[in-house]
mmCIF file of the C-alpha atoms, coordinates in Angstrom:
data_MODEL
# 
_entry.id   MODEL 
# 
loop_
_atom_site.group_PDB 
_atom_site.id 
_atom_site.type_symbol 
_atom_site.label_atom_id 
_atom_site.label_alt_id 
_atom_site.label_comp_id 
_atom_site.label_asym_id 
_atom_site.label_entity_id 
_atom_site.label_seq_id 
_atom_site.pdbx_PDB_ins_code 
_atom_site.Cartn_x 
_atom_site.Cartn_y 
_atom_site.Cartn_z 
_atom_site.occupancy 
_atom_site.B_iso_or_equiv 
_atom_site.pdbx_formal_charge 
_atom_site.auth_seq_id 
_atom_site.auth_comp_id 
_atom_site.auth_asym_id 
_atom_site.auth_atom_id 
_atom_site.pdbx_PDB_model_num 
ATOM 1  C CA . MET A 1 1  ? 8.350   -36.078 -15.357 1.00 0.00 ? 1  MET A CA 1 
ATOM 2  C CA . GLY A 1 2  ? 7.373   -39.142 -13.034 1.00 0.00 ? 2  GLY A CA 1 
ATOM 3  C CA . LYS A 1 3  ? 4.463   -41.003 -12.425 1.00 0.00 ? 3  LYS A CA 1 
ATOM 4  C CA . LEU A 1 4  ? 1.601   -39.796 -12.387 1.00 0.00 ? 4  LEU A CA 1 
ATOM 5  C CA . ILE A 1 5  ? -1.530  -41.492 -9.649  1.00 0.00 ? 5  ILE A CA 1 
ATOM 6  C CA . PRO A 1 6  ? -5.191  -39.992 -8.401  1.00 0.00 ? 6  PRO A CA 1 
ATOM 7  C CA . LEU A 1 7  ? -4.827  -38.272 -5.280  1.00 0.00 ? 7  LEU A CA 1 
ATOM 8  C CA . VAL A 1 8  ? -6.752  -41.223 -3.781  1.00 0.00 ? 8  VAL A CA 1 
ATOM 9  C CA . GLU A 1 9  ? -2.869  -43.107 -4.444  1.00 0.00 ? 9  GLU A CA 1 
ATOM 10 C CA . LEU A 1 10 ? -1.042  -40.790 -1.089  1.00 0.00 ? 10 LEU A CA 1 
ATOM 11 C CA . LYS A 1 11 ? -0.889  -42.245 1.685   1.00 0.00 ? 11 LYS A CA 1 
ATOM 12 C CA . GLU A 1 12 ? -1.302  -40.569 4.862   1.00 0.00 ? 12 GLU A CA 1 
ATOM 13 C CA . GLY A 1 13 ? 1.587   -38.269 5.429   1.00 0.00 ? 13 GLY A CA 1 
ATOM 14 C CA . GLU A 1 14 ? 2.483   -38.302 1.684   1.00 0.00 ? 14 GLU A CA 1 
ATOM 15 C CA . GLU A 1 15 ? 3.016   -35.223 -0.468  1.00 0.00 ? 15 GLU A CA 1 
ATOM 16 C CA . GLY A 1 16 ? 2.394   -33.945 -4.145  1.00 0.00 ? 16 GLY A CA 1 
ATOM 17 C CA . ILE A 1 17 ? 2.453   -32.185 -6.639  1.00 0.00 ? 17 ILE A CA 1 
ATOM 18 C CA . ILE A 1 18 ? -1.558  -31.292 -8.304  1.00 0.00 ? 18 ILE A CA 1 
ATOM 19 C CA . VAL A 1 19 ? -0.949  -32.352 -12.031 1.00 0.00 ? 19 VAL A CA 1 
ATOM 20 C CA . GLY A 1 20 ? -4.204  -32.542 -13.320 1.00 0.00 ? 20 GLY A CA 1 
ATOM 21 C CA . ILE A 1 21 ? -8.170  -32.609 -12.576 1.00 0.00 ? 21 ILE A CA 1 
ATOM 22 C CA . HIS A 1 22 ? -10.373 -34.871 -14.611 1.00 0.00 ? 22 HIS A CA 1 
ATOM 23 C CA . GLY A 1 23 ? -13.824 -33.615 -14.714 1.00 0.00 ? 23 GLY A CA 1 
ATOM 24 C CA . GLY A 1 24 ? -16.009 -30.694 -16.263 1.00 0.00 ? 24 GLY A CA 1 
ATOM 25 C CA . HIS A 1 25 ? -15.274 -27.469 -15.636 1.00 0.00 ? 25 HIS A CA 1 
ATOM 26 C CA . GLY A 1 26 ? -17.573 -26.886 -12.578 1.00 0.00 ? 26 GLY A CA 1 
ATOM 27 C CA . LEU A 1 27 ? -15.917 -29.645 -10.738 1.00 0.00 ? 27 LEU A CA 1 
ATOM 28 C CA . ARG A 1 28 ? -12.294 -27.555 -11.788 1.00 0.00 ? 28 ARG A CA 1 
ATOM 29 C CA . ARG A 1 29 ? -13.867 -24.133 -10.549 1.00 0.00 ? 29 ARG A CA 1 
ATOM 30 C CA . ASN A 1 30 ? -15.110 -25.525 -7.214  1.00 0.00 ? 30 ASN A CA 1 
ATOM 31 C CA . LEU A 1 31 ? -11.717 -27.389 -6.158  1.00 0.00 ? 31 LEU A CA 1 
ATOM 32 C CA . GLU A 1 32 ? -9.841  -24.361 -6.883  1.00 0.00 ? 32 GLU A CA 1 
ATOM 33 C CA . GLY A 1 33 ? -11.942 -22.210 -4.904  1.00 0.00 ? 33 GLY A CA 1 
ATOM 34 C CA . LEU A 1 34 ? -10.669 -24.249 -2.583  1.00 0.00 ? 34 LEU A CA 1 
ATOM 35 C CA . GLY A 1 35 ? -7.253  -24.072 -3.043  1.00 0.00 ? 35 GLY A CA 1 
ATOM 36 C CA . VAL A 1 36 ? -6.909  -27.503 -4.964  1.00 0.00 ? 36 VAL A CA 1 
ATOM 37 C CA . ALA A 1 37 ? -5.507  -26.195 -8.415  1.00 0.00 ? 37 ALA A CA 1 
ATOM 38 C CA . PRO A 1 38 ? -2.735  -27.698 -10.917 1.00 0.00 ? 38 PRO A CA 1 
ATOM 39 C CA . GLY A 1 39 ? 0.899   -26.971 -9.641  1.00 0.00 ? 39 GLY A CA 1 
ATOM 40 C CA . ARG A 1 40 ? -0.009  -26.574 -5.994  1.00 0.00 ? 40 ARG A CA 1 
ATOM 41 C CA . LYS A 1 41 ? 1.439   -29.084 -3.429  1.00 0.00 ? 41 LYS A CA 1 
ATOM 42 C CA . VAL A 1 42 ? -0.557  -31.148 -1.241  1.00 0.00 ? 42 VAL A CA 1 
ATOM 43 C CA . LYS A 1 43 ? -0.148  -33.425 1.456   1.00 0.00 ? 43 LYS A CA 1 
ATOM 44 C CA . MET A 1 44 ? -2.734  -36.187 2.283   1.00 0.00 ? 44 MET A CA 1 
ATOM 45 C CA . ILE A 1 45 ? -3.811  -35.903 6.002   1.00 0.00 ? 45 ILE A CA 1 
ATOM 46 C CA . SER A 1 46 ? -6.302  -38.503 6.486   1.00 0.00 ? 46 SER A CA 1 
ATOM 47 C CA . LYS A 1 47 ? -8.469  -40.994 4.082   1.00 0.00 ? 47 LYS A CA 1 
ATOM 48 C CA . HIS A 1 48 ? -10.723 -44.027 4.320   1.00 0.00 ? 48 HIS A CA 1 
ATOM 49 C CA . PHE A 1 49 ? -10.403 -46.946 2.027   1.00 0.00 ? 49 PHE A CA 1 
ATOM 50 C CA . ARG A 1 50 ? -13.071 -46.707 -1.254  1.00 0.00 ? 50 ARG A CA 1 
ATOM 51 C CA . ALA A 1 51 ? -14.895 -43.835 0.499   1.00 0.00 ? 51 ALA A CA 1 
ATOM 52 C CA . GLY A 1 52 ? -14.801 -40.271 2.117   1.00 0.00 ? 52 GLY A CA 1 
ATOM 53 C CA . PRO A 1 53 ? -14.138 -38.303 2.887   1.00 0.00 ? 53 PRO A CA 1 
ATOM 54 C CA . VAL A 1 54 ? -10.661 -37.701 1.880   1.00 0.00 ? 54 VAL A CA 1 
ATOM 55 C CA . VAL A 1 55 ? -8.795  -34.904 3.793   1.00 0.00 ? 55 VAL A CA 1 
ATOM 56 C CA . ILE A 1 56 ? -5.584  -32.817 2.521   1.00 0.00 ? 56 ILE A CA 1 
ATOM 57 C CA . SER A 1 57 ? -3.591  -29.798 3.475   1.00 0.00 ? 57 SER A CA 1 
ATOM 58 C CA . VAL A 1 58 ? -3.032  -27.566 0.413   1.00 0.00 ? 58 VAL A CA 1 
ATOM 59 C CA . VAL A 1 59 ? -2.267  -23.804 1.057   1.00 0.00 ? 59 VAL A CA 1 
ATOM 60 C CA . GLY A 1 60 ? -1.803  -23.993 4.922   1.00 0.00 ? 60 GLY A CA 1 
ATOM 61 C CA . THR A 1 61 ? -5.499  -25.043 5.267   1.00 0.00 ? 61 THR A CA 1 
ATOM 62 C CA . GLN A 1 62 ? -7.218  -28.577 5.229   1.00 0.00 ? 62 GLN A CA 1 
ATOM 63 C CA . VAL A 1 63 ? -10.213 -29.604 2.519   1.00 0.00 ? 63 VAL A CA 1 
ATOM 64 C CA . ALA A 1 64 ? -11.986 -32.506 2.716   1.00 0.00 ? 64 ALA A CA 1 
ATOM 65 C CA . MET A 1 65 ? -13.880 -33.789 -0.163  1.00 0.00 ? 65 MET A CA 1 
ATOM 66 C CA . GLY A 1 66 ? -15.373 -37.188 -1.301  1.00 0.00 ? 66 GLY A CA 1 
ATOM 67 C CA . TYR A 1 67 ? -13.837 -40.251 -2.756  1.00 0.00 ? 67 TYR A CA 1 
ATOM 68 C CA . GLY A 1 68 ? -15.047 -40.078 -6.068  1.00 0.00 ? 68 GLY A CA 1 
ATOM 69 C CA . MET A 1 69 ? -13.971 -36.237 -6.443  1.00 0.00 ? 69 MET A CA 1 
ATOM 70 C CA . ALA A 1 70 ? -10.438 -36.820 -5.254  1.00 0.00 ? 70 ALA A CA 1 
ATOM 71 C CA . ARG A 1 71 ? -9.469  -39.610 -7.528  1.00 0.00 ? 71 ARG A CA 1 
ATOM 72 C CA . LYS A 1 72 ? -9.975  -37.468 -10.428 1.00 0.00 ? 72 LYS A CA 1 
ATOM 73 C CA . ILE A 1 73 ? -7.035  -35.424 -9.393  1.00 0.00 ? 73 ILE A CA 1 
ATOM 74 C CA . LEU A 1 74 ? -3.584  -36.351 -10.526 1.00 0.00 ? 74 LEU A CA 1 
ATOM 75 C CA . VAL A 1 75 ? -0.690  -35.890 -8.751  1.00 0.00 ? 75 VAL A CA 1 
ATOM 76 C CA . GLN A 1 76 ? 3.152   -36.305 -8.864  1.00 0.00 ? 76 GLN A CA 1 
ATOM 77 C CA . PRO A 1 77 ? 4.235   -38.048 -5.619  1.00 0.00 ? 77 PRO A CA 1 
ATOM 78 C CA . LEU A 1 78 ? 7.159   -35.746 -4.166  1.00 0.00 ? 78 LEU A CA 1 
ATOM 79 C CA . PRO A 1 79 ? 9.971   -37.913 -2.356  1.00 0.00 ? 79 PRO A CA 1 
ATOM 80 C CA . LYS A 1 80 ? 9.651   -38.864 1.237   1.00 0.00 ? 80 LYS A CA 1 
ATOM 81 C CA . SER A 1 81 ? 11.814  -35.862 3.399   1.00 0.00 ? 81 SER A CA 1 
ATOM 82 C CA . SER A 1 82 ? 14.922  -37.615 4.812   1.00 0.00 ? 82 SER A CA 1 
ATOM 83 C CA . ALA A 1 83 ? 14.639  -34.402 7.124   1.00 0.00 ? 83 ALA A CA 1 
ATOM 84 C CA . ALA A 1 84 ? 15.119  -35.530 10.834  1.00 0.00 ? 84 ALA A CA 1 
ATOM 85 C CA . GLY A 1 85 ? 13.614  -33.304 13.199  1.00 0.00 ? 85 GLY A CA 1 
# 
């Protein structure tokens, strides 16, 4: 398995696979209700340095969350696509 990083460390346009959520049952349940769950592919849409909101795309939907919440989501970054067009 490659390097794991908090979701907030993905750069805009980068993708990763969610591998874990560090938080209580309520946080995990709320995120899973939004489609944010282990095994899902996410793409960073936008973020602000050390502040929210963080906007990601997951299962075809854009989801906004606070920076602190996004820090609790661990992802494995995917290699950048070399496909042109």
